[in-house]
Amino acid sequence: MIKVTDLHKSFGATEVLKGIDAEIKEQEVLCVIGPSGSGKSTFLRCINLLEEITAGDIVIDGESLMDPKIDINELRSQVGMVFQHFNLFPHMTVLNNVTLGPMKVKGISEKDAEKLSLDLLEKVGLSDKAYVYPGSLSGGQKQRVAIARALAMSPKVMLFDEPTSALDPELVGDVLGAMKDLANEGMTMVVVTHEMGFAREMGDRVLFMDEGKIMEEGRPEDIFDNPQHKRTQEFLSKLL
Amino acid sequence: MIENFTEIFTSPHWVNTLPFILKGLQLTLIVTFVGVFFGFILGSIFGLARLSKSKVIYGIATVYIEVVRGTPILVQALFLYFAVSDFFGINFTALTAGIIAIAINAGAYIAEIVRGGVEGIDKGQAEAGRSVGLSSTQTMRYIIWPQAFKRMIPPLGNQFIISLKDTSIFAVISLGEVTYLMRQYVGTTAETFVPYIMLCLAYLIITIPSMVFLRRIERRLDV
Ligand SMILES: Nc1ncnc2c1ncn2[C@@H]1O[C@H](COP(=O)(O)OP(=O)(O)O)[C@@H](O)[C@H]1O
Ligand SMILES: [Mg+2]
């Protein structure tokens, strides 16, 4: 569904992604692990075109992101993104955070958008919070709203950038729960995470990134129990 | 000296200046409100232009802002009222010239307020907007601007007070605002002390409540 070929990304003279090749299949959950600064976020952000690609190509559902004729807004609406720091819109109610995209991008009527959004909020366990502002929510609740907001666009794929890293430990479970539900429904997902338990349980495949390259990839049990690459071994041993 | 003091309290000028103060203050407020209103429109346009990726748009906005901020408003008013009207053969009334001068002058400062307000919004907000598929214009309109505007309110209020005081220089183009009328009063009565105290009070009666009000808003926005 998504094919990444020899992806390079530089910020000025610093090359952050040094040739990434990856494929994400439909309904697959791909977990990306690796040390901080290895380029995991940048990789996700390239898939959503939040960063301009320096070289290489990403093809989503047959459409190349390098094609100058591509409608970036249309593409982004099909790729959901969940950020580490939630990035909810603080000046809008929870409900309006979710309805904004469907109404403004897809032109859905307010009534239909609200119905859709209330369903999604219920799904992430937050229907009672629809009319409050994000400021009054806990981190775990905020992140579930962010998931609902992304889902409201009916994306083909969901990207998660360390969705639980900014949460208090006792709130991590709720967010991972919502992600598991999503995975079980067959959503295609790319998840950058430090939650090895989640990667092991839900991941169909795990990518280990280091210094802008994919060092190792494979099924979770292979990566975690029998890592081949020295850097992977070092990284995993530090986590334990 | 002592004699002067007793005279002050019994001076008829406290009352006699009042009609001129009220009449002048009206015009002062009109020029300020209308001028700052258009200044806000100019400031929003040029403030956003300063954030543009296009070097040309950024350049034009920068020239405007720096030229205005780098010259005194008195000179700007003289230029507009005398030089521009001569050169292009347009006859401004003093009122029009005053409003345009305030608009152009406040616009440059407001542009910087707008730029600062927009830049102060976390980049993640725009990214979240873009990632649900909003265009950059929609992201500005629905997400960035409403949040940035809230932060702009205190400095905008401040600019309003500055512009209000700036209108006093339009006495040089014979705009009949409050300072001009008081100078005329002084010219015809040869009395200086009381009329100029009244003039100070006329400004303070607007500026001090405005400042108190602003501080209150500021405190509320902080929470
Ligand atoms: N906008 C940017 N400008 C310059 N350097 C950046 C930018 N974004 C990320 N980087 C650099 O790219 C590298 C990879 O960052 P990132 O993708 O955030 O890593 P990770 O998510 O794995 O921690 C880091 O060294 C970071 O400093
Ligand atoms: Mg990161």
Short mmCIF file of C-alpha atoms and ligand atoms in Angstrom, two decimals:
data_model
loop_
_atom_site.label_atom_id
_atom_site.label_comp_id
_atom_site.label_asym_id
_atom_site.label_seq_id
_atom_site.Cartn_x
_atom_site.Cartn_y
_atom_site.Cartn_z
CA MET A 1 0.00 0.00 0.00
CA ILE A 2 2.88 2.31 0.80
CA LYS A 3 6.19 1.79 -0.89
CA VAL A 4 9.23 3.79 0.16
CA THR A 5 12.20 3.68 -2.18
CA ASP A 6 15.65 5.00 -1.35
CA LEU A 7 14.25 7.86 0.71
CA HIS A 8 16.72 10.60 1.58
CA LYS A 9 16.05 13.63 3.72
CA SER A 10 18.50 16.38 4.57
CA PHE A 11 18.12 19.44 6.74
CA GLY A 12 20.64 21.80 5.19
CA ALA A 13 23.91 19.89 5.07
CA THR A 14 22.86 17.23 7.60
CA GLU A 15 21.50 14.09 6.07
CA VAL A 16 18.96 12.65 8.47
CA LEU A 17 17.52 9.83 6.33
CA LYS A 18 20.17 8.02 4.34
CA GLY A 19 18.25 5.83 1.95
CA ILE A 20 15.20 4.14 3.45
CA ASP A 21 13.49 1.29 1.64
CA ALA A 22 10.29 -0.01 3.17
CA GLU A 23 6.96 -1.40 2.25
CA ILE A 24 3.79 -1.22 4.27
CA LYS A 25 1.10 -3.66 3.28
CA GLU A 26 -2.60 -3.18 3.60
CA GLN A 27 -3.93 -3.90 7.12
CA GLU A 28 -0.43 -4.28 8.42
CA VAL A 29 0.85 -2.85 11.69
CA LEU A 30 4.43 -1.76 11.23
CA CYS A 31 6.31 -0.73 14.35
CA VAL A 32 9.38 1.45 14.08
CA ILE A 33 11.87 1.40 16.92
CA GLY A 34 15.28 2.95 17.37
CA PRO A 35 17.29 5.38 19.44
CA SER A 36 16.34 9.02 19.75
CA GLY A 37 17.60 11.08 16.81
CA SER A 38 17.74 8.11 14.45
CA GLY A 39 15.20 9.70 12.09
CA LYS A 40 12.00 7.88 13.03
CA SER A 41 9.88 11.02 13.24
CA THR A 42 11.37 12.41 10.07
CA PHE A 43 10.51 9.17 8.28
CA LEU A 44 6.86 9.39 9.36
CA ARG A 45 6.69 13.08 8.54
CA CYS A 46 7.92 12.40 5.02
CA ILE A 47 5.10 9.92 4.47
CA ASN A 48 2.67 12.73 5.35
CA LEU A 49 4.67 15.31 3.40
CA LEU A 50 5.13 17.39 6.51
CA GLU A 51 8.75 17.30 5.40
CA GLU A 52 9.79 17.79 1.83
CA ILE A 53 11.49 14.71 0.46
CA THR A 54 15.08 15.37 -0.63
CA ALA A 55 15.45 12.33 -2.87
CA GLY A 56 13.85 8.97 -3.46
CA ASP A 57 10.18 8.23 -3.67
CA ILE A 58 7.14 7.30 -1.64
CA VAL A 59 4.16 5.77 -3.40
CA ILE A 60 0.84 5.55 -1.60
CA ASP A 61 -1.85 3.48 -3.27
CA GLY A 62 -0.18 3.93 -6.64
CA GLU A 63 0.28 7.70 -6.26
CA SER A 64 3.81 9.03 -6.05
CA LEU A 65 4.39 11.83 -3.55
CA MET A 66 7.08 13.14 -5.89
CA ASP A 67 4.53 13.67 -8.64
CA PRO A 68 4.32 17.47 -8.97
CA LYS A 69 0.64 17.20 -9.89
CA ILE A 70 -0.31 15.51 -6.65
CA ASP A 71 -2.94 17.20 -4.48
CA ILE A 72 -1.12 17.42 -1.17
CA ASN A 73 -4.20 18.28 0.89
CA GLU A 74 -6.11 15.37 -0.58
CA LEU A 75 -3.22 13.05 0.12
CA ARG A 76 -2.80 14.25 3.70
CA SER A 77 -6.48 13.74 4.37
CA GLN A 78 -5.97 10.06 3.53
CA VAL A 79 -3.03 9.69 5.87
CA GLY A 80 -3.93 10.12 9.52
CA MET A 81 -1.26 11.36 11.90
CA VAL A 82 -1.09 11.16 15.66
CA PHE A 83 1.61 13.25 17.31
CA GLN A 84 3.56 12.74 20.48
CA HIS A 85 2.21 15.97 21.94
CA PHE A 86 -1.37 15.49 20.69
CA ASN A 87 -1.56 18.91 19.03
CA LEU A 88 -5.27 19.26 19.71
CA PHE A 89 -6.78 22.63 18.85
CA PRO A 90 -7.15 24.26 22.27
CA HIS A 91 -9.67 26.88 21.15
CA MET A 92 -12.21 24.32 19.97
CA THR A 93 -14.30 21.80 21.86
CA VAL A 94 -13.32 18.17 21.62
CA LEU A 95 -16.20 17.62 19.21
CA ASN A 96 -15.15 20.48 16.95
CA ASN A 97 -11.59 19.20 16.94
CA VAL A 98 -12.97 16.09 15.32
CA THR A 99 -15.58 17.65 13.03
CA LEU A 100 -13.27 20.31 11.56
CA GLY A 101 -11.58 18.05 9.02
CA PRO A 102 -14.72 16.30 7.72
CA MET A 103 -16.55 19.63 7.40
CA LYS A 104 -13.82 21.78 5.89
CA VAL A 105 -11.94 19.23 3.81
CA LYS A 106 -14.67 16.84 2.78
CA GLY A 107 -17.53 19.32 2.87
CA ILE A 108 -19.70 17.08 5.01
CA SER A 109 -22.63 18.86 6.66
CA GLU A 110 -22.30 19.84 10.30
CA LYS A 111 -25.01 17.41 11.33
CA ASP A 112 -23.39 14.43 9.61
CA ALA A 113 -19.93 15.44 10.81
CA GLU A 114 -21.18 15.60 14.39
CA LYS A 115 -22.81 12.23 14.15
CA LEU A 116 -19.65 10.69 12.72
CA SER A 117 -17.49 12.41 15.33
CA LEU A 118 -19.66 11.41 18.28
CA ASP A 119 -19.47 7.80 17.09
CA LEU A 120 -15.70 8.02 16.93
CA LEU A 121 -15.47 9.65 20.34
CA GLU A 122 -17.60 6.86 21.73
CA LYS A 123 -15.29 4.35 20.14
CA VAL A 124 -12.29 5.82 21.98
CA GLY A 125 -14.34 6.01 25.18
CA LEU A 126 -14.80 9.77 25.32
CA SER A 127 -18.38 10.51 24.31
CA ASP A 128 -18.91 12.28 27.66
CA LYS A 129 -16.12 14.74 26.80
CA ALA A 130 -17.49 15.93 23.45
CA TYR A 131 -18.42 19.40 24.63
CA VAL A 132 -15.45 20.25 26.82
CA TYR A 133 -12.23 21.92 25.72
CA PRO A 134 -9.02 19.91 25.39
CA GLY A 135 -7.41 21.87 28.22
CA SER A 136 -9.50 20.00 30.76
CA LEU A 137 -8.51 16.53 29.54
CA SER A 138 -5.74 14.24 30.78
CA GLY A 139 -2.94 13.36 28.37
CA GLY A 140 -4.41 9.95 27.68
CA GLN A 141 -7.78 11.48 26.86
CA LYS A 142 -6.17 14.07 24.62
CA GLN A 143 -4.36 11.43 22.67
CA ARG A 144 -7.55 9.45 22.17
CA VAL A 145 -9.26 12.58 20.88
CA ALA A 146 -6.34 13.02 18.50
CA ILE A 147 -6.88 9.47 17.28
CA ALA A 148 -10.60 10.16 16.76
CA ARG A 149 -9.73 13.37 14.92
CA ALA A 150 -7.47 11.49 12.51
CA LEU A 151 -10.00 8.68 12.05
CA ALA A 152 -12.73 11.16 11.16
CA MET A 153 -11.10 11.58 7.77
CA SER A 154 -11.38 7.82 7.12
CA PRO A 155 -7.67 7.58 6.34
CA LYS A 156 -6.14 4.67 4.47
CA VAL A 157 -3.27 4.56 6.89
CA MET A 158 -2.58 5.93 10.36
CA LEU A 159 0.83 7.17 11.44
CA PHE A 160 1.64 7.31 15.13
CA ASP A 161 4.71 9.17 16.34
CA GLU A 162 5.46 8.01 19.86
CA PRO A 163 1.82 8.39 20.84
CA THR A 164 2.38 7.40 24.46
CA SER A 165 5.77 8.97 25.20
CA ALA A 166 4.33 12.14 26.69
CA LEU A 167 1.87 10.30 28.93
CA ASP A 168 1.95 9.40 32.59
CA PRO A 169 2.51 5.63 32.81
CA GLU A 170 -0.96 4.93 34.18
CA LEU A 171 -2.55 6.58 31.10
CA VAL A 172 -0.57 4.67 28.49
CA GLY A 173 -2.86 1.67 28.62
CA ASP A 174 -5.97 3.52 27.44
CA VAL A 175 -4.22 4.87 24.37
CA LEU A 176 -2.62 1.55 23.51
CA GLY A 177 -6.04 -0.02 23.97
CA ALA A 178 -7.56 2.32 21.41
CA MET A 179 -4.72 1.52 19.03
CA LYS A 180 -5.21 -2.19 19.48
CA ASP A 181 -8.89 -1.86 18.67
CA LEU A 182 -7.92 -0.04 15.54
CA ALA A 183 -5.37 -2.65 14.54
CA ASN A 184 -7.89 -5.41 15.14
CA GLU A 185 -10.30 -3.67 12.79
CA GLY A 186 -7.71 -3.93 10.08
CA MET A 187 -6.37 -0.40 9.97
CA THR A 188 -3.01 -0.04 8.28
CA MET A 189 -0.71 1.51 10.85
CA VAL A 190 2.85 2.74 11.17
CA VAL A 191 3.74 3.17 14.81
CA VAL A 192 6.94 4.73 16.11
CA THR A 193 7.08 3.55 19.67
CA HIS A 194 9.14 2.72 22.71
CA GLU A 195 6.40 0.41 23.95
CA MET A 196 8.05 -2.90 23.15
CA GLY A 197 5.12 -4.77 24.63
CA PHE A 198 2.80 -3.20 22.07
CA ALA A 199 5.25 -3.82 19.23
CA ARG A 200 5.59 -7.43 20.20
CA GLU A 201 1.89 -8.05 20.65
CA MET A 202 0.41 -5.98 17.82
CA GLY A 203 3.22 -5.50 15.34
CA ASP A 204 3.18 -7.57 12.19
CA ARG A 205 6.67 -6.34 11.50
CA VAL A 206 9.25 -4.28 13.33
CA LEU A 207 11.79 -1.92 11.78
CA PHE A 208 14.86 -0.98 13.74
CA MET A 209 16.24 2.39 12.65
CA ASP A 210 19.59 3.84 13.54
CA GLU A 211 21.41 6.86 12.17
CA GLY A 212 18.97 7.42 9.35
CA LYS A 213 18.97 3.86 8.08
CA ILE A 214 16.94 0.73 8.61
CA MET A 215 19.39 -1.59 10.34
CA GLU A 216 17.14 -4.55 10.74
CA GLU A 217 13.60 -5.58 10.09
CA GLY A 218 11.54 -8.65 10.75
CA ARG A 219 8.79 -10.21 12.74
CA PRO A 220 8.62 -8.94 16.33
CA GLU A 221 9.64 -12.23 17.88
CA ASP A 222 12.73 -12.39 15.65
CA ILE A 223 13.78 -8.81 16.32
CA PHE A 224 13.20 -8.94 20.04
CA ASP A 225 14.33 -12.47 20.85
CA ASN A 226 17.03 -12.94 18.28
CA PRO A 227 18.32 -9.61 16.98
CA GLN A 228 20.96 -10.05 14.30
CA HIS A 229 22.53 -6.64 14.14
CA LYS A 230 24.90 -5.44 16.85
CA ARG A 231 23.17 -2.04 17.08
CA THR A 232 19.81 -3.72 17.57
CA GLN A 233 21.23 -5.85 20.34
CA GLU A 234 22.73 -2.82 22.05
CA PHE A 235 19.51 -0.83 21.72
CA LEU A 236 17.32 -3.61 23.07
CA SER A 237 19.67 -4.44 25.95
CA LYS A 238 19.57 -0.80 27.06
CA LEU A 239 15.78 -0.95 27.21
CA LEU A 240 15.73 -3.85 29.59
CA MET B 1 3.56 82.08 42.74
CA ILE B 2 1.18 81.84 45.70
CA GLU B 3 -1.19 84.21 44.00
CA ASN B 4 -1.09 82.07 40.94
CA PHE B 5 -2.16 79.06 42.99
CA THR B 6 -5.30 80.65 44.38
CA GLU B 7 -6.07 81.98 40.95
CA ILE B 8 -5.93 78.50 39.50
CA PHE B 9 -8.75 77.22 41.64
CA THR B 10 -11.03 80.04 40.78
CA SER B 11 -10.05 80.15 37.13
CA PRO B 12 -12.98 80.32 34.68
CA HIS B 13 -10.95 78.33 32.16
CA TRP B 14 -11.76 74.98 33.76
CA VAL B 15 -15.28 75.37 32.57
CA ASN B 16 -14.66 77.46 29.49
CA THR B 17 -12.35 74.87 27.90
CA LEU B 18 -14.83 72.05 28.38
CA PRO B 19 -16.83 72.47 25.16
CA PHE B 20 -13.59 72.52 23.16
CA ILE B 21 -12.27 69.48 25.01
CA LEU B 22 -15.43 67.51 24.30
CA LYS B 23 -15.58 68.56 20.68
CA GLY B 24 -11.89 67.90 20.11
CA LEU B 25 -11.90 64.60 21.90
CA GLN B 26 -14.68 63.40 19.64
CA LEU B 27 -12.54 63.94 16.59
CA THR B 28 -9.50 62.47 18.34
CA LEU B 29 -11.46 59.29 19.04
CA ILE B 30 -12.89 59.09 15.53
CA VAL B 31 -9.45 59.42 13.93
CA THR B 32 -8.02 56.88 16.36
CA PHE B 33 -10.75 54.27 15.98
CA VAL B 34 -11.08 54.51 12.22
CA GLY B 35 -7.31 54.79 11.76
CA VAL B 36 -6.50 51.83 13.97
CA PHE B 37 -9.28 49.80 12.35
CA PHE B 38 -7.71 50.23 8.91
CA GLY B 39 -4.29 49.90 10.52
CA PHE B 40 -5.37 46.48 11.75
CA ILE B 41 -6.34 45.44 8.23
CA LEU B 42 -3.04 46.72 6.84
CA GLY B 43 -1.15 45.18 9.73
CA SER B 44 -2.79 41.79 9.23
CA ILE B 45 -1.95 41.79 5.53
CA PHE B 46 1.64 42.93 5.97
CA GLY B 47 2.17 40.87 9.12
CA LEU B 48 1.18 37.71 7.25
CA ALA B 49 3.25 38.87 4.28
CA ARG B 50 6.26 38.92 6.59
CA LEU B 51 5.68 35.22 7.17
CA SER B 52 5.49 34.49 3.46
CA LYS B 53 7.97 32.15 1.83
CA SER B 54 8.00 34.41 -1.23
CA LYS B 55 11.01 36.73 -1.04
CA VAL B 56 9.19 39.44 -3.01
CA ILE B 57 6.17 39.54 -0.71
CA TYR B 58 8.38 39.39 2.35
CA GLY B 59 10.55 42.15 0.91
CA ILE B 60 7.67 44.51 0.18
CA ALA B 61 6.27 44.04 3.67
CA THR B 62 9.67 44.57 5.24
CA VAL B 63 10.25 47.82 3.35
CA TYR B 64 6.86 49.17 4.42
CA ILE B 65 7.33 48.22 8.05
CA GLU B 66 10.88 49.53 8.35
CA VAL B 67 10.21 52.79 6.51
CA VAL B 68 7.23 53.58 8.73
CA ARG B 69 8.90 52.50 11.94
CA GLY B 70 12.04 54.38 10.99
CA THR B 71 10.40 57.79 10.46
CA PRO B 72 8.48 59.98 12.92
CA ILE B 73 4.73 60.06 12.54
CA LEU B 74 4.92 63.86 12.40
CA VAL B 75 7.02 63.60 9.25
CA GLN B 76 4.65 60.97 7.82
CA ALA B 77 1.69 63.27 8.37
CA LEU B 78 3.44 66.25 6.79
CA PHE B 79 4.51 64.09 3.86
CA LEU B 80 1.00 62.80 3.31
CA TYR B 81 -0.86 66.03 3.81
CA PHE B 82 1.47 68.38 1.96
CA ALA B 83 3.88 66.42 -0.24
CA VAL B 84 1.63 63.65 -1.51
CA SER B 85 -1.34 65.93 -2.03
CA ASP B 86 0.83 68.43 -3.96
CA PHE B 87 2.55 65.84 -6.05
CA PHE B 88 -0.52 63.87 -7.05
CA GLY B 89 -2.82 66.85 -6.97
CA ILE B 90 -5.16 65.12 -4.53
CA ASN B 91 -6.85 67.28 -1.96
CA PHE B 92 -7.09 65.43 1.31
CA THR B 93 -9.09 66.94 4.07
CA ALA B 94 -7.10 67.06 7.29
CA LEU B 95 -9.44 64.38 8.63
CA THR B 96 -8.73 61.98 5.75
CA ALA B 97 -5.01 62.66 5.98
CA GLY B 98 -5.08 62.05 9.73
CA ILE B 99 -6.93 58.76 9.39
CA ILE B 100 -4.63 57.57 6.61
CA ALA B 101 -1.55 58.57 8.60
CA ILE B 102 -2.73 56.66 11.67
CA ALA B 103 -3.69 53.66 9.54
CA ILE B 104 -0.33 53.51 7.79
CA ASN B 105 1.62 54.18 10.95
CA ALA B 106 -0.29 51.81 13.24
CA GLY B 107 -0.38 49.26 10.38
CA ALA B 108 3.40 48.90 10.47
CA TYR B 109 3.50 48.30 14.21
CA ILE B 110 0.46 46.02 14.08
CA ALA B 111 2.15 44.03 11.32
CA GLU B 112 4.88 43.16 13.79
CA ILE B 113 2.27 42.32 16.43
CA VAL B 114 0.53 40.02 13.94
CA ARG B 115 3.77 38.36 12.90
CA GLY B 116 4.74 37.81 16.52
CA GLY B 117 1.29 36.48 17.38
CA VAL B 118 1.28 33.98 14.54
CA GLU B 119 4.87 32.92 15.15
CA GLY B 120 4.04 32.36 18.79
CA ILE B 121 1.63 29.55 17.98
CA ASP B 122 3.18 26.11 18.32
CA LYS B 123 4.18 24.64 14.97
CA GLY B 124 2.40 21.44 15.92
CA GLN B 125 -0.92 23.26 15.51
CA ALA B 126 -0.31 23.95 11.84
CA GLU B 127 1.01 20.43 11.32
CA ALA B 128 -2.07 18.93 12.94
CA GLY B 129 -4.26 21.09 10.70
CA ARG B 130 -2.36 20.16 7.58
CA SER B 131 -2.37 16.48 8.47
CA VAL B 132 -6.18 16.34 8.56
CA GLY B 133 -6.04 17.75 5.05
CA LEU B 134 -6.74 21.45 5.58
CA SER B 135 -5.10 23.79 3.09
CA SER B 136 -2.64 26.36 4.41
CA THR B 137 -5.30 29.07 4.12
CA GLN B 138 -7.83 27.00 6.05
CA THR B 139 -5.21 26.17 8.66
CA MET B 140 -4.53 29.87 9.12
CA ARG B 141 -8.19 30.77 9.25
CA TYR B 142 -9.55 28.08 11.55
CA ILE B 143 -6.56 27.14 13.66
CA ILE B 144 -3.72 29.65 13.77
CA TRP B 145 -5.49 33.00 13.49
CA PRO B 146 -8.08 32.50 16.27
CA GLN B 147 -5.33 31.49 18.69
CA ALA B 148 -2.90 34.16 17.53
CA PHE B 149 -5.54 36.88 17.69
CA LYS B 150 -6.11 36.20 21.36
CA ARG B 151 -2.44 36.82 22.04
CA MET B 152 -2.51 39.97 19.95
CA ILE B 153 -5.19 41.67 22.04
CA PRO B 154 -2.91 43.18 24.71
CA PRO B 155 -0.33 44.62 22.26
CA LEU B 156 -3.16 45.82 19.99
CA GLY B 157 -4.69 47.66 22.92
CA ASN B 158 -1.32 49.16 23.61
CA GLN B 159 -1.03 50.30 20.01
CA PHE B 160 -4.47 51.85 20.28
CA ILE B 161 -3.27 53.99 23.20
CA ILE B 162 -0.10 54.97 21.33
CA SER B 163 -2.12 55.92 18.24
CA LEU B 164 -4.55 57.92 20.34
CA LYS B 165 -1.67 60.00 21.67
CA ASP B 166 -0.13 60.20 18.20
CA THR B 167 -3.20 61.99 16.88
CA SER B 168 -2.08 65.06 18.86
CA ILE B 169 0.56 65.78 16.20
CA PHE B 170 -2.20 66.35 13.64
CA ALA B 171 -2.47 69.81 15.16
CA VAL B 172 0.24 70.63 12.57
CA ILE B 173 -2.14 69.87 9.72
CA SER B 174 -4.92 71.80 11.45
CA LEU B 175 -7.02 68.75 12.09
CA GLY B 176 -9.42 70.02 14.73
CA GLU B 177 -8.71 67.34 17.29
CA VAL B 178 -8.35 68.10 20.95
CA THR B 179 -4.74 69.32 20.99
CA TYR B 180 -5.38 71.68 18.08
CA LEU B 181 -8.46 73.13 19.73
CA MET B 182 -6.63 73.67 23.01
CA ARG B 183 -3.77 75.43 21.24
CA GLN B 184 -6.31 77.68 19.60
CA TYR B 185 -7.90 78.35 22.93
CA VAL B 186 -4.52 79.24 24.39
CA GLY B 187 -3.85 81.47 21.38
CA THR B 188 -7.03 83.48 21.84
CA THR B 189 -7.12 83.66 25.66
CA ALA B 190 -3.35 83.85 26.35
CA GLU B 191 -4.07 81.51 29.26
CA THR B 192 -1.77 78.46 29.31
CA PHE B 193 -1.79 76.60 32.59
CA VAL B 194 -5.37 75.49 33.00
CA PRO B 195 -6.08 74.70 29.33
CA TYR B 196 -3.02 72.47 29.07
CA ILE B 197 -3.90 70.70 32.30
CA MET B 198 -7.34 70.11 30.83
CA LEU B 199 -5.71 68.79 27.68
CA CYS B 200 -3.63 66.31 29.69
CA LEU B 201 -6.75 65.22 31.56
CA ALA B 202 -8.59 64.78 28.30
CA TYR B 203 -6.04 62.17 27.18
CA LEU B 204 -5.75 60.56 30.59
CA ILE B 205 -9.48 60.06 30.90
CA ILE B 206 -9.24 57.76 27.89
CA THR B 207 -5.82 56.21 28.34
CA ILE B 208 -5.92 55.29 32.01
CA PRO B 209 -9.19 53.32 31.88
CA SER B 210 -7.94 51.68 28.68
CA MET B 211 -4.75 50.58 30.42
CA VAL B 212 -6.65 49.24 33.43
CA PHE B 213 -9.02 47.39 31.11
CA LEU B 214 -6.11 45.96 29.13
CA ARG B 215 -4.33 44.72 32.19
CA ARG B 216 -7.47 42.96 33.23
CA ILE B 217 -7.79 41.24 29.85
CA GLU B 218 -4.13 40.34 29.98
CA ARG B 219 -4.58 38.66 33.32
CA ARG B 220 -7.59 36.76 32.03
CA LEU B 221 -5.77 35.57 28.93
CA ASP B 222 -2.88 34.34 31.07
CA VAL B 223 -4.99 31.71 32.79
N1 LIG C 1 13.45 20.59 11.19
C1 LIG C 1 14.68 20.09 11.44
N2 LIG C 1 15.79 20.83 11.17
C2 LIG C 1 17.02 20.35 11.40
N3 LIG C 1 17.28 19.14 11.91
C3 LIG C 1 16.23 18.36 12.22
C4 LIG C 1 14.89 18.79 12.00
N4 LIG C 1 14.05 17.80 12.39
C5 LIG C 1 14.85 16.81 12.83
N5 LIG C 1 16.15 17.12 12.73
C6 LIG C 1 17.29 16.26 13.09
O1 LIG C 1 17.12 15.03 12.45
C7 LIG C 1 17.55 13.97 13.29
C8 LIG C 1 16.47 12.94 13.38
O2 LIG C 1 15.38 13.51 14.07
P1 LIG C 1 14.04 12.71 14.32
O3 LIG C 1 13.50 12.24 13.03
O4 LIG C 1 13.18 13.58 15.14
O5 LIG C 1 14.55 11.48 15.17
P2 LIG C 1 13.73 10.53 16.12
O6 LIG C 1 12.28 10.75 15.90
O7 LIG C 1 14.18 9.16 15.76
O8 LIG C 1 14.15 10.86 17.52
C9 LIG C 1 17.95 14.58 14.60
O9 LIG C 1 19.35 14.67 14.65
C10 LIG C 1 17.31 15.95 14.57
O10 LIG C 1 18.13 16.85 15.26
MG MG C 2 10.81 11.43 17.24
#
